[in-house]
mmCIF file with all atom_site columns, C-alpha atoms in Angstrom:
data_model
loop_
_atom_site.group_PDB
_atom_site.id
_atom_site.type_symbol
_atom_site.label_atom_id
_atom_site.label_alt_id
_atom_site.label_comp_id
_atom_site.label_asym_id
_atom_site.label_entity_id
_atom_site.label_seq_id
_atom_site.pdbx_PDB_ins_code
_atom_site.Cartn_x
_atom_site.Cartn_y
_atom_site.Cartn_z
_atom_site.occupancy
_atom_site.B_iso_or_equiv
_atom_site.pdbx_formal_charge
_atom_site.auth_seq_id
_atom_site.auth_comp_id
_atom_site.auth_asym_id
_atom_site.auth_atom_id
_atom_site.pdbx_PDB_model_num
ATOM 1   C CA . UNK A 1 1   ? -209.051 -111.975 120.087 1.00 33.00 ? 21  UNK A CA 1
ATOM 2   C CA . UNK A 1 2   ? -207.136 -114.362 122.004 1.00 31.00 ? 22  UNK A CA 1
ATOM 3   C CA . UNK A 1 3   ? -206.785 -113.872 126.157 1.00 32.00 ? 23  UNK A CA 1
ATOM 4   C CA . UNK A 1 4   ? -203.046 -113.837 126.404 1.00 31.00 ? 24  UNK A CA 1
ATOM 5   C CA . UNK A 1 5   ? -203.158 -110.757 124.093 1.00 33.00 ? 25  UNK A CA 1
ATOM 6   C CA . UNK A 1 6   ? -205.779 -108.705 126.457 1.00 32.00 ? 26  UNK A CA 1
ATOM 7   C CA . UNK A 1 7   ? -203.399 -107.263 128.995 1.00 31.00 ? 27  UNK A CA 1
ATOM 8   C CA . UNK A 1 8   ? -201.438 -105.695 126.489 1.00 32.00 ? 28  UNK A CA 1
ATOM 9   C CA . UNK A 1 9   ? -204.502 -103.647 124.491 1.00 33.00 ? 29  UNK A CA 1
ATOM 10  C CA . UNK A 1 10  ? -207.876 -103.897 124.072 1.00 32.00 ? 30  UNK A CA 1
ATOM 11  C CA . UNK A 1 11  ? -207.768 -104.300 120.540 1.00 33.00 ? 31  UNK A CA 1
ATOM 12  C CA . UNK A 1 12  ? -205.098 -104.658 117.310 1.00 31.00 ? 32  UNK A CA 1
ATOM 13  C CA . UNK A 1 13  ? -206.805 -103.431 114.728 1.00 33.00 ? 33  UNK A CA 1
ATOM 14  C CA . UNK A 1 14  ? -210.928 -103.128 113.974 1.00 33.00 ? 34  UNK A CA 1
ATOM 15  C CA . UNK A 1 15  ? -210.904 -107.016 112.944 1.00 34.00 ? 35  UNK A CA 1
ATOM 16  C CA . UNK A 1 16  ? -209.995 -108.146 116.168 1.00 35.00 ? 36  UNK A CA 1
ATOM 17  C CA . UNK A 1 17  ? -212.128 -105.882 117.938 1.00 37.00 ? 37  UNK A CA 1
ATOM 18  C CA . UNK A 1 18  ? -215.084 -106.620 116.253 1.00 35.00 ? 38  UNK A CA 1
ATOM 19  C CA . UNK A 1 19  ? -214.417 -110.265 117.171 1.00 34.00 ? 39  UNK A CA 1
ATOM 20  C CA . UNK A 1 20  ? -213.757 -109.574 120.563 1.00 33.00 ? 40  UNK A CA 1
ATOM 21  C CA . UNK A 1 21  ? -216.765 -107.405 121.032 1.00 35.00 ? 41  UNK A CA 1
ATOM 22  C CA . UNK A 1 22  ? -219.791 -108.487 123.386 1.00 31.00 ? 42  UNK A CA 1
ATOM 23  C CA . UNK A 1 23  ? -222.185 -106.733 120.773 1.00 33.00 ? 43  UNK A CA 1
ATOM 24  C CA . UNK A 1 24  ? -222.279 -108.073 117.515 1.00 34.00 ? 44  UNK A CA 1
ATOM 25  C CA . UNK A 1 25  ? -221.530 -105.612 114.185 1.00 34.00 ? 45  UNK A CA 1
ATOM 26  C CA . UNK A 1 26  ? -223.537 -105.688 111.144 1.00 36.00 ? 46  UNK A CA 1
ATOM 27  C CA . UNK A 1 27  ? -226.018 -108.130 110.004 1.00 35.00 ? 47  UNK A CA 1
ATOM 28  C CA . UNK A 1 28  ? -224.321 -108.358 106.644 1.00 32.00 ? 48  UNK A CA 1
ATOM 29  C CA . UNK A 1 29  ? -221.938 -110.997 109.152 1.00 32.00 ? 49  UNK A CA 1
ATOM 30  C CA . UNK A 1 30  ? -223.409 -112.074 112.018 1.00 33.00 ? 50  UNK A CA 1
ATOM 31  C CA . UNK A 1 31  ? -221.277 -115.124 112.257 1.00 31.00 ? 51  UNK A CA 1
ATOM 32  C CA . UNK A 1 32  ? -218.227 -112.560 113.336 1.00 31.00 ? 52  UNK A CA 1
ATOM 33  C CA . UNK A 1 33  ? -219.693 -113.584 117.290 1.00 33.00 ? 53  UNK A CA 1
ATOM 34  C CA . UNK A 1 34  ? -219.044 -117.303 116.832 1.00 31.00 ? 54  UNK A CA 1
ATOM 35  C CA . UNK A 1 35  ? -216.493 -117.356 113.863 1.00 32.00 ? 55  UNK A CA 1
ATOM 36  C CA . UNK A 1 36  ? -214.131 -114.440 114.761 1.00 32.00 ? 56  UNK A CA 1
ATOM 37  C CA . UNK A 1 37  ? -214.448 -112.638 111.425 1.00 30.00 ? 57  UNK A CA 1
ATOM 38  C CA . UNK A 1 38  ? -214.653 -109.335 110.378 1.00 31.00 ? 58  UNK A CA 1
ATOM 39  C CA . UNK A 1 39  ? -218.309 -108.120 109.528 1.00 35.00 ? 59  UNK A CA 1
ATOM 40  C CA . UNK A 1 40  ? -218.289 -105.972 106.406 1.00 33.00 ? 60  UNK A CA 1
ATOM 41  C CA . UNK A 1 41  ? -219.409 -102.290 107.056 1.00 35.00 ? 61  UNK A CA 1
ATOM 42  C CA . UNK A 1 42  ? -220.929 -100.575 104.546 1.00 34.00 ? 62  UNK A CA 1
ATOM 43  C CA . UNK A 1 43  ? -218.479 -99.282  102.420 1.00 36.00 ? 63  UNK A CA 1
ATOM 44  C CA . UNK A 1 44  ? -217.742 -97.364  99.084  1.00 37.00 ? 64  UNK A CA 1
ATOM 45  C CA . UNK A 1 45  ? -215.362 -100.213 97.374  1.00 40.00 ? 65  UNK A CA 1
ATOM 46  C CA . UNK A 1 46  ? -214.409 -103.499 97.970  1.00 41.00 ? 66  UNK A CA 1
ATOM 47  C CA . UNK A 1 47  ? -211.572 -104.013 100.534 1.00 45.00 ? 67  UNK A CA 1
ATOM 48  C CA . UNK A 1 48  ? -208.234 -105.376 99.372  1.00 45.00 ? 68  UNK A CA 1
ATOM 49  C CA . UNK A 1 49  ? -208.210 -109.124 99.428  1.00 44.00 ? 69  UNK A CA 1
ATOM 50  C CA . UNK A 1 50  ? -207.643 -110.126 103.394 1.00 48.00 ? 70  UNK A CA 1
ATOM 51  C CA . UNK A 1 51  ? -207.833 -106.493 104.796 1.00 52.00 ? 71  UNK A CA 1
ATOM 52  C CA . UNK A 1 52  ? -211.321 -106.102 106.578 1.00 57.00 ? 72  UNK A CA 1
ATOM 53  C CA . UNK A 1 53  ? -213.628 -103.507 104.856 1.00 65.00 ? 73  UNK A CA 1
ATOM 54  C CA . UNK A 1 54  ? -213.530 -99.566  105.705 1.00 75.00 ? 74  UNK A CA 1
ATOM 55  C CA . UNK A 1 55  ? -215.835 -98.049  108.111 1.00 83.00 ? 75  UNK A CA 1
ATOM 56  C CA . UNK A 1 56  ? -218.563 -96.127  107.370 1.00 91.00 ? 76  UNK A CA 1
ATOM 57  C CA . UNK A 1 57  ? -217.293 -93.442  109.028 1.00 95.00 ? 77  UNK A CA 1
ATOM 58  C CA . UNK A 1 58  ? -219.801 -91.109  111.353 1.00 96.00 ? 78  UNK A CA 1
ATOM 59  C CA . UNK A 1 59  ? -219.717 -88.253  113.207 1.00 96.00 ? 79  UNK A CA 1
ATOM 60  C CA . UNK A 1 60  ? -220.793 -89.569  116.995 1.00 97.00 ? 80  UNK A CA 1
ATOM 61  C CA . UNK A 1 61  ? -222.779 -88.185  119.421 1.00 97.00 ? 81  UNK A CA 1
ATOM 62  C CA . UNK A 1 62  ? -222.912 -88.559  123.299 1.00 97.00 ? 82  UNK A CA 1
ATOM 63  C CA . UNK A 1 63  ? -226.292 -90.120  123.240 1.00 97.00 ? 83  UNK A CA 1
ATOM 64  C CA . UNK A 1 64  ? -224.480 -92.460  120.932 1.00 97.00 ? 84  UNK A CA 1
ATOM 65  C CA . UNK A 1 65  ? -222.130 -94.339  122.739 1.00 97.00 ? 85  UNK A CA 1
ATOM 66  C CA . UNK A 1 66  ? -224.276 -94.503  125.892 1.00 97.00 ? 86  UNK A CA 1
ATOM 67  C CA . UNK A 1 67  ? -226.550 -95.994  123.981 1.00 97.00 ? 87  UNK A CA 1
ATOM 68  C CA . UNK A 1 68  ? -223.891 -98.932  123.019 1.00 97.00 ? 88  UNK A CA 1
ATOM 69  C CA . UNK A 1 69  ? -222.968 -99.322  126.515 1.00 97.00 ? 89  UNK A CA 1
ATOM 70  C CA . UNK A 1 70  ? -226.583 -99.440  127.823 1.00 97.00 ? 90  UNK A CA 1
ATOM 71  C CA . UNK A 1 71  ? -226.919 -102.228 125.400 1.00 97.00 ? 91  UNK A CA 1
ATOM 72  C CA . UNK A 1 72  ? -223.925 -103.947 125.737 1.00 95.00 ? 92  UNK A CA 1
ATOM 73  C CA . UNK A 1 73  ? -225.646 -106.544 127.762 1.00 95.00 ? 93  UNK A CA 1
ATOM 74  C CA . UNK A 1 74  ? -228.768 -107.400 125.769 1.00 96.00 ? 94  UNK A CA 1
ATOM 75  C CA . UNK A 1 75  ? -226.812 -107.365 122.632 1.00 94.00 ? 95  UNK A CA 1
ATOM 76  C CA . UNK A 1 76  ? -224.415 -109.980 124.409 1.00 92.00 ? 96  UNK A CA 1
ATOM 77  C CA . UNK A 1 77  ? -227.283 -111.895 125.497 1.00 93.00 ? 97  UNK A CA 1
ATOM 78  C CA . UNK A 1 78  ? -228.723 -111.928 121.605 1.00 92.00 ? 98  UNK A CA 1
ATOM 79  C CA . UNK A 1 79  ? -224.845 -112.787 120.536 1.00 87.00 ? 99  UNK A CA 1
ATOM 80  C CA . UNK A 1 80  ? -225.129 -115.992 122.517 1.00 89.00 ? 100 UNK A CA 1
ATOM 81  C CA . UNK A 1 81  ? -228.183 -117.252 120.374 1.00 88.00 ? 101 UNK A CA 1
ATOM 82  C CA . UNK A 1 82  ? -226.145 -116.839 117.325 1.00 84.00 ? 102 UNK A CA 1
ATOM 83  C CA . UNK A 1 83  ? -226.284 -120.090 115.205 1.00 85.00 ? 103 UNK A CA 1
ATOM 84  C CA . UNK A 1 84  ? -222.272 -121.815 113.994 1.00 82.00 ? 104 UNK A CA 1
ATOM 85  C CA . UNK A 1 85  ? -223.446 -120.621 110.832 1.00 81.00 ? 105 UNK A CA 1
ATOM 86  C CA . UNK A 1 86  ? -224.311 -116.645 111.812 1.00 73.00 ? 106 UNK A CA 1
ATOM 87  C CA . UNK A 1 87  ? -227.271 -116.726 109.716 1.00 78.00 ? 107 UNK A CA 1
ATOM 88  C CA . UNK A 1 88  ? -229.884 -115.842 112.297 1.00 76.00 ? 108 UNK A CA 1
ATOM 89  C CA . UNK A 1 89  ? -233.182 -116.862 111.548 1.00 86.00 ? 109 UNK A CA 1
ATOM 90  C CA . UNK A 1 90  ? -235.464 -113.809 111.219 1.00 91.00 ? 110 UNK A CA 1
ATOM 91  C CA . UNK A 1 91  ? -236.937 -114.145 115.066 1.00 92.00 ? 111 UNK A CA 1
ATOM 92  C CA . UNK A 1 92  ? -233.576 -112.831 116.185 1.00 91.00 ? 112 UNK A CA 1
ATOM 93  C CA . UNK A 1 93  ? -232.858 -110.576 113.538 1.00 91.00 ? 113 UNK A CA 1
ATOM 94  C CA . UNK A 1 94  ? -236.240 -108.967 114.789 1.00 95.00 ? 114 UNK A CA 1
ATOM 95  C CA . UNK A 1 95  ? -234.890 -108.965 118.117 1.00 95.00 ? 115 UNK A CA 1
ATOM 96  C CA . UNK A 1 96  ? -231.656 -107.624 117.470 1.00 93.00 ? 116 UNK A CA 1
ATOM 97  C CA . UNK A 1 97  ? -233.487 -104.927 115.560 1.00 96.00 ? 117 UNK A CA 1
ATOM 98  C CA . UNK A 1 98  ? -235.705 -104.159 118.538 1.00 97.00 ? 118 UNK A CA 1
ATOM 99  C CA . UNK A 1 99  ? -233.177 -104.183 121.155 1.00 97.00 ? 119 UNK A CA 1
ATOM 100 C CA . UNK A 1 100 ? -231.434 -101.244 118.976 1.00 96.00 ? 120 UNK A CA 1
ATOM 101 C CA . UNK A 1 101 ? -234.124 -99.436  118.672 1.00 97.00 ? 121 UNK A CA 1
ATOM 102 C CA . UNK A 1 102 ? -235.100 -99.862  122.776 1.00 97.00 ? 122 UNK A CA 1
ATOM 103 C CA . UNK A 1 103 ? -231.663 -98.036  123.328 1.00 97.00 ? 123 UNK A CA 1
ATOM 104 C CA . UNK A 1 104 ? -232.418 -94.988  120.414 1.00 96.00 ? 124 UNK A CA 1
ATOM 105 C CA . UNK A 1 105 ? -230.694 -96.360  117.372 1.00 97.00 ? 125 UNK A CA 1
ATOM 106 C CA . UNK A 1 106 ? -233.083 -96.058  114.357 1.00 96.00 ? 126 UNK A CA 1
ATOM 107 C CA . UNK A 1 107 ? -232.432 -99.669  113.126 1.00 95.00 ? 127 UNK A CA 1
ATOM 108 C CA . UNK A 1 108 ? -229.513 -102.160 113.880 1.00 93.00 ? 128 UNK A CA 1
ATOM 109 C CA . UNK A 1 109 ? -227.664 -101.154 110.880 1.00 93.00 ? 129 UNK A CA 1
ATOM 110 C CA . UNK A 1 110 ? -227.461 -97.657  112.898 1.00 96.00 ? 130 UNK A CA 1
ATOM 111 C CA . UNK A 1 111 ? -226.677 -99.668  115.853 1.00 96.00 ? 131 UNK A CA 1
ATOM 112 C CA . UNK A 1 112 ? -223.842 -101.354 114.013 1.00 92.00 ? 132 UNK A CA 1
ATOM 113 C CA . UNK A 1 113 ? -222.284 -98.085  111.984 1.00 96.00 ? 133 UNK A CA 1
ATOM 114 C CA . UNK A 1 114 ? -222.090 -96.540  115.612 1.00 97.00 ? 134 UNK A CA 1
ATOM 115 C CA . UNK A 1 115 ? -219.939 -99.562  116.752 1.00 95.00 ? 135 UNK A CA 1
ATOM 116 C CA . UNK A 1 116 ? -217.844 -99.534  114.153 1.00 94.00 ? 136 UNK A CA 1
ATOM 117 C CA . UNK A 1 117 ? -217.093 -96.017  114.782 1.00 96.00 ? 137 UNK A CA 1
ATOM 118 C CA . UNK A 1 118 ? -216.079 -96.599  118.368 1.00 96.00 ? 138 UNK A CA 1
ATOM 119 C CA . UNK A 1 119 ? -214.560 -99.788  117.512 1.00 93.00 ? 139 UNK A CA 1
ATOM 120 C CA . UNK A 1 120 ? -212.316 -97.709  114.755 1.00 93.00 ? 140 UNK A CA 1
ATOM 121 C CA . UNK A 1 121 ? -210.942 -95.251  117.754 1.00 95.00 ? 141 UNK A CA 1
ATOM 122 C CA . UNK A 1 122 ? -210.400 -97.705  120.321 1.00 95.00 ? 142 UNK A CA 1
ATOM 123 C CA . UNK A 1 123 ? -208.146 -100.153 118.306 1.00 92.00 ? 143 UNK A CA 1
ATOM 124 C CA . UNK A 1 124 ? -205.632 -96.689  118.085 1.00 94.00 ? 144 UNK A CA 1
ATOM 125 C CA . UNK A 1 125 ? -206.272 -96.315  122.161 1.00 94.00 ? 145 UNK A CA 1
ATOM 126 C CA . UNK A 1 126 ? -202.623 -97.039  123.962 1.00 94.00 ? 146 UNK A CA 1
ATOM 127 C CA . UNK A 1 127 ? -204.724 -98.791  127.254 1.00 91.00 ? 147 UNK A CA 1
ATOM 128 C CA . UNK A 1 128 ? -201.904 -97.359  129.859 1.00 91.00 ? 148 UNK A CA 1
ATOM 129 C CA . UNK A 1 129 ? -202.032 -93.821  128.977 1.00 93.00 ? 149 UNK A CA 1
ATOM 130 C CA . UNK A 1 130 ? -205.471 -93.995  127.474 1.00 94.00 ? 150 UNK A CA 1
ATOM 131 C CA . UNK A 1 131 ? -204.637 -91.672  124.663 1.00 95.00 ? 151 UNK A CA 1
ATOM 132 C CA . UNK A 1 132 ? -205.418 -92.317  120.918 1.00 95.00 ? 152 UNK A CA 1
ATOM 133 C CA . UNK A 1 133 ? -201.888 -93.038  119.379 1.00 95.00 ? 153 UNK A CA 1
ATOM 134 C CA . UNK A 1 134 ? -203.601 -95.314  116.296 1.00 93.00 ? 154 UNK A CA 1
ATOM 135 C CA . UNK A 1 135 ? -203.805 -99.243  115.656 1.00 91.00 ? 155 UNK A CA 1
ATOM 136 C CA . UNK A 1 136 ? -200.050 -99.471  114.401 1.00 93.00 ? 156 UNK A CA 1
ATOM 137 C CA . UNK A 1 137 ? -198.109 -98.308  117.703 1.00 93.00 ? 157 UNK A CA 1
ATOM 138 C CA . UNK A 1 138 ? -200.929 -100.106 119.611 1.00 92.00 ? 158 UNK A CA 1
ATOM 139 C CA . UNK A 1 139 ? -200.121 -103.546 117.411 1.00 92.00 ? 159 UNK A CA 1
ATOM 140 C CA . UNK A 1 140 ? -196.171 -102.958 117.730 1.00 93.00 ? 160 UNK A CA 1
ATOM 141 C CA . UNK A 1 141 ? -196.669 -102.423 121.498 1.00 92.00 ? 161 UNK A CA 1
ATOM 142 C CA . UNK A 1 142 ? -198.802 -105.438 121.592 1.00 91.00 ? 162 UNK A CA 1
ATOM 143 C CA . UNK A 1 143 ? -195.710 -107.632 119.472 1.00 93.00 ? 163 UNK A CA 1
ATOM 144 C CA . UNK A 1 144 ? -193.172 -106.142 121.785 1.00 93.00 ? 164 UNK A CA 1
ATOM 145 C CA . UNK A 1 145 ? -195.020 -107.735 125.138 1.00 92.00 ? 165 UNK A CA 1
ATOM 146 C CA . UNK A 1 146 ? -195.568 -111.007 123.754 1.00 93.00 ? 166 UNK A CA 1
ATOM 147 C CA . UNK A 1 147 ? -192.203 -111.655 122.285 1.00 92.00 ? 167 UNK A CA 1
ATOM 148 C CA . UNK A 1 148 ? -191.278 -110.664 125.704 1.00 92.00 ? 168 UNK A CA 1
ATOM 149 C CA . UNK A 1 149 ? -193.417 -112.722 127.438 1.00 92.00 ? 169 UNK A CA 1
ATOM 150 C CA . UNK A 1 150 ? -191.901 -115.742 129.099 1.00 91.00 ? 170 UNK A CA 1
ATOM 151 C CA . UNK A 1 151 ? -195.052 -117.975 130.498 1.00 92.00 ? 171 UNK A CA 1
ATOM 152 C CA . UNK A 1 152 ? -196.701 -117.899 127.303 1.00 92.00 ? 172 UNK A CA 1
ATOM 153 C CA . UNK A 1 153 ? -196.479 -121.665 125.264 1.00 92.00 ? 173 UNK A CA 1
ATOM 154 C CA . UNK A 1 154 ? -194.641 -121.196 121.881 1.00 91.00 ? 174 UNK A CA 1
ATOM 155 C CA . UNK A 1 155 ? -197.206 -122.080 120.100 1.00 94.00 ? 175 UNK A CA 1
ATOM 156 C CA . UNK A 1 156 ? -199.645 -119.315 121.439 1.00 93.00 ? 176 UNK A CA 1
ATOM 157 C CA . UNK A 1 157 ? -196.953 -116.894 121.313 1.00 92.00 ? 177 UNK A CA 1
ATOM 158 C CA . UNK A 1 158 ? -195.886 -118.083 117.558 1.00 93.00 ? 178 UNK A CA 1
ATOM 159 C CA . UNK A 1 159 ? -199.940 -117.924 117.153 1.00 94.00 ? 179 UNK A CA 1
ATOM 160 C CA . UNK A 1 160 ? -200.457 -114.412 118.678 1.00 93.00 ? 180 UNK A CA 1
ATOM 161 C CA . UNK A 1 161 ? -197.336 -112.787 116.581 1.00 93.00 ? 181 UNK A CA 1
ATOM 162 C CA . UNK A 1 162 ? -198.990 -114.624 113.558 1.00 94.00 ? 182 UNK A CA 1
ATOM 163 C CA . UNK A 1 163 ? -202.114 -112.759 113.728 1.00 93.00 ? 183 UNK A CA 1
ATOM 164 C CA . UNK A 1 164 ? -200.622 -109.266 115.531 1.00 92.00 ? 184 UNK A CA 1
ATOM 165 C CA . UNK A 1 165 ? -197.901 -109.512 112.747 1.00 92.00 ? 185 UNK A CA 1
ATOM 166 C CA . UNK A 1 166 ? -200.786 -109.917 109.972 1.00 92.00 ? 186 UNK A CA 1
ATOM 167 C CA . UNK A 1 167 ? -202.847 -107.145 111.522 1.00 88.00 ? 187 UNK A CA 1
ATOM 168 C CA . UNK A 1 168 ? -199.460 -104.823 111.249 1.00 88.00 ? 188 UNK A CA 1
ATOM 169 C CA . UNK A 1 169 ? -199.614 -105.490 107.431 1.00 90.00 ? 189 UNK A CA 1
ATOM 170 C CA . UNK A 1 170 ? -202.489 -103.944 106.922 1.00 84.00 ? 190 UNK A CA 1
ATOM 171 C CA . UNK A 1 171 ? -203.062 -100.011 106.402 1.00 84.00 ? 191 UNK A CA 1
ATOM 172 C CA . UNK A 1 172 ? -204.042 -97.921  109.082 1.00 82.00 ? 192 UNK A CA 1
ATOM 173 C CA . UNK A 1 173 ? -207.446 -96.393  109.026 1.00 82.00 ? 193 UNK A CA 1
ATOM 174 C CA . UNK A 1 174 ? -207.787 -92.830  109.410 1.00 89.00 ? 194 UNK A CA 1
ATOM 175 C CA . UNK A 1 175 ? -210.293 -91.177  111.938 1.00 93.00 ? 195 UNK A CA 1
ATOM 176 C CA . UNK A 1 176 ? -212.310 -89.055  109.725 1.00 93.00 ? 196 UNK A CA 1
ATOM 177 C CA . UNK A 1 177 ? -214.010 -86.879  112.765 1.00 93.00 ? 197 UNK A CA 1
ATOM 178 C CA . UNK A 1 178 ? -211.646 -85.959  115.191 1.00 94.00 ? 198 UNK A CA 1
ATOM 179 C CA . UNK A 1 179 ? -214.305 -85.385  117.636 1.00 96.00 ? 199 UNK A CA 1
ATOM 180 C CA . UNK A 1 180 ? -214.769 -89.340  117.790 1.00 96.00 ? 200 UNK A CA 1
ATOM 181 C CA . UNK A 1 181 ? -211.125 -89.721  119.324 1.00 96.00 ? 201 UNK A CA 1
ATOM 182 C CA . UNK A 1 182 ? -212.084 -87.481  122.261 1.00 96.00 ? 202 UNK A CA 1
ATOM 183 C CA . UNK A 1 183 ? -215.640 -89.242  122.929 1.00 97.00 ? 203 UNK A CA 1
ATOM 184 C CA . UNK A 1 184 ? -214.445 -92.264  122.792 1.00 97.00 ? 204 UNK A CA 1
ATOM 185 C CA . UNK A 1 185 ? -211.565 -91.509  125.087 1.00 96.00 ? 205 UNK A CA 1
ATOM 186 C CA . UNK A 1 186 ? -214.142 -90.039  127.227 1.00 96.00 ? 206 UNK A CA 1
ATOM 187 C CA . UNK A 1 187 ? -215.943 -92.888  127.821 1.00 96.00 ? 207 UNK A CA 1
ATOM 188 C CA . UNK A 1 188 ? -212.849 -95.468  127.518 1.00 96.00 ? 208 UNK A CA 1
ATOM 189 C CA . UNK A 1 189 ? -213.292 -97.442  131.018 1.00 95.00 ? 209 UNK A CA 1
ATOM 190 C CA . UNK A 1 190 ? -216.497 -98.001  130.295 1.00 95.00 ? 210 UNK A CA 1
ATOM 191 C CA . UNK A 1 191 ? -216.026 -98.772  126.443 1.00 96.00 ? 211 UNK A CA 1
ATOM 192 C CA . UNK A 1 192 ? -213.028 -100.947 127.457 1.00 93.00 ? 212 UNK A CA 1
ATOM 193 C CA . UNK A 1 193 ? -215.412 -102.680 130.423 1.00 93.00 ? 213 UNK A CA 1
ATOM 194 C CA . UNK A 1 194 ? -217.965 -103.932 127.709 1.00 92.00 ? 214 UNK A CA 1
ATOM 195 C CA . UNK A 1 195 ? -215.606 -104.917 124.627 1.00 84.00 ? 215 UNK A CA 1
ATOM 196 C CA . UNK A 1 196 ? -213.629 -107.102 126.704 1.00 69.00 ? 216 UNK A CA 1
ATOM 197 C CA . UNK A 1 197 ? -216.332 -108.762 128.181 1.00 43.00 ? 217 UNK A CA 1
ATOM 198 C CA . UNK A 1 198 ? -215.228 -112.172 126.989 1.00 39.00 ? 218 UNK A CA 1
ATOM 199 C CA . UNK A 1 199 ? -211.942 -111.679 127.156 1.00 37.00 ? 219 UNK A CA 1
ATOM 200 C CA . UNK A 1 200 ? -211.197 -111.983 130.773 1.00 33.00 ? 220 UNK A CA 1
#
């Protein structure tokens, strides 16, 4: 996600979040750190055409999310080794692997499911309040700053609406386990400190 867009929200919608995160989400797309794409998550069906992929959706635990933030800066460290291509070559897919297990996560694709959970609330998070109000309101908010916004270039603003606008298109993803919304709002700040890393 682009800099000029993170004062108004965190995230748009679970694409852009996964890009913008300082951990990297599943191995099935590894290049998402470098290239800005969505990683697929396991899911039941193929996605539409353009629309990233649905979450595996999990029930998550306390020990869960700490465990993402206590690894937030390994994981970023691993992120930074990631070859142009995202294919890592098996020594860092062994370390990524290790480095979720050293923070409790059975394997990385545990590591990863878990992310995508968090990363599934906190693109519905309005940052000001800090209450879940889902990816839609957050994206119109996010439209309604930048078209406002008089120091940004046209062509970053014309960019920005391009991909907020695109985002907007696509349907809104459901939170399966309500319980997630109140975790994750729980541990926002923190949450919030680590996916927006690189974005400041």
């Amino acid at each position: 996600m682009r800099e000029f867009i993170r004062p108004v929200a965190i995230t748009f919608s679970i694409a852009c979040l996964a890009a913008s995160m300082a951990v990297l989400p599943t191995d099935s797309a590894l290049a998402q750190a470098k290239g800005g794409q969505m990683a697929p998550a396991p899911a039941q069906g193929a996605a539409p055409m353009g629309q990233p992929p649905a979450v595996k959706q999990i029930a998550l635990t306390d020990k869960q999310v700490e465990g993402v933030i206590a690894a937030a800066k390994d994981m970023d460290a691993l992120s930074e080794k990631m070859p142009d291509n995202g294919k890592p070559d098996p020594k860092l897919t062994a370390q990524l692997e290790a480095t979720a297990k050293k923070y409790g996560f059975a394997s990385y694709d545990e590591y990863n499911t878990v992310v995508d959970n968090i990363g599934l609330v906190m693109a519905g998070i309005d940052p000001t309040a800090k209450k879940y109000v889902g990816s839609t309101a957050v994206i119109k908010a996010q439209i309604a700053q930048i078209q406002a916004d008089k120091k940004m270039s046209a062509k970053d603003k014309k960019e920005a609406l391009d991909d907020l606008n695109q985002a907007l298109k696509g349907p809104e993803q459901t939170i399966d386990n309500k319980g997630n919304i109140d975790l994750v709002v729980k541990n926002y700040d923190k949450l919030a400190a680590i996916m927006g890393d690189d974005q400041n």
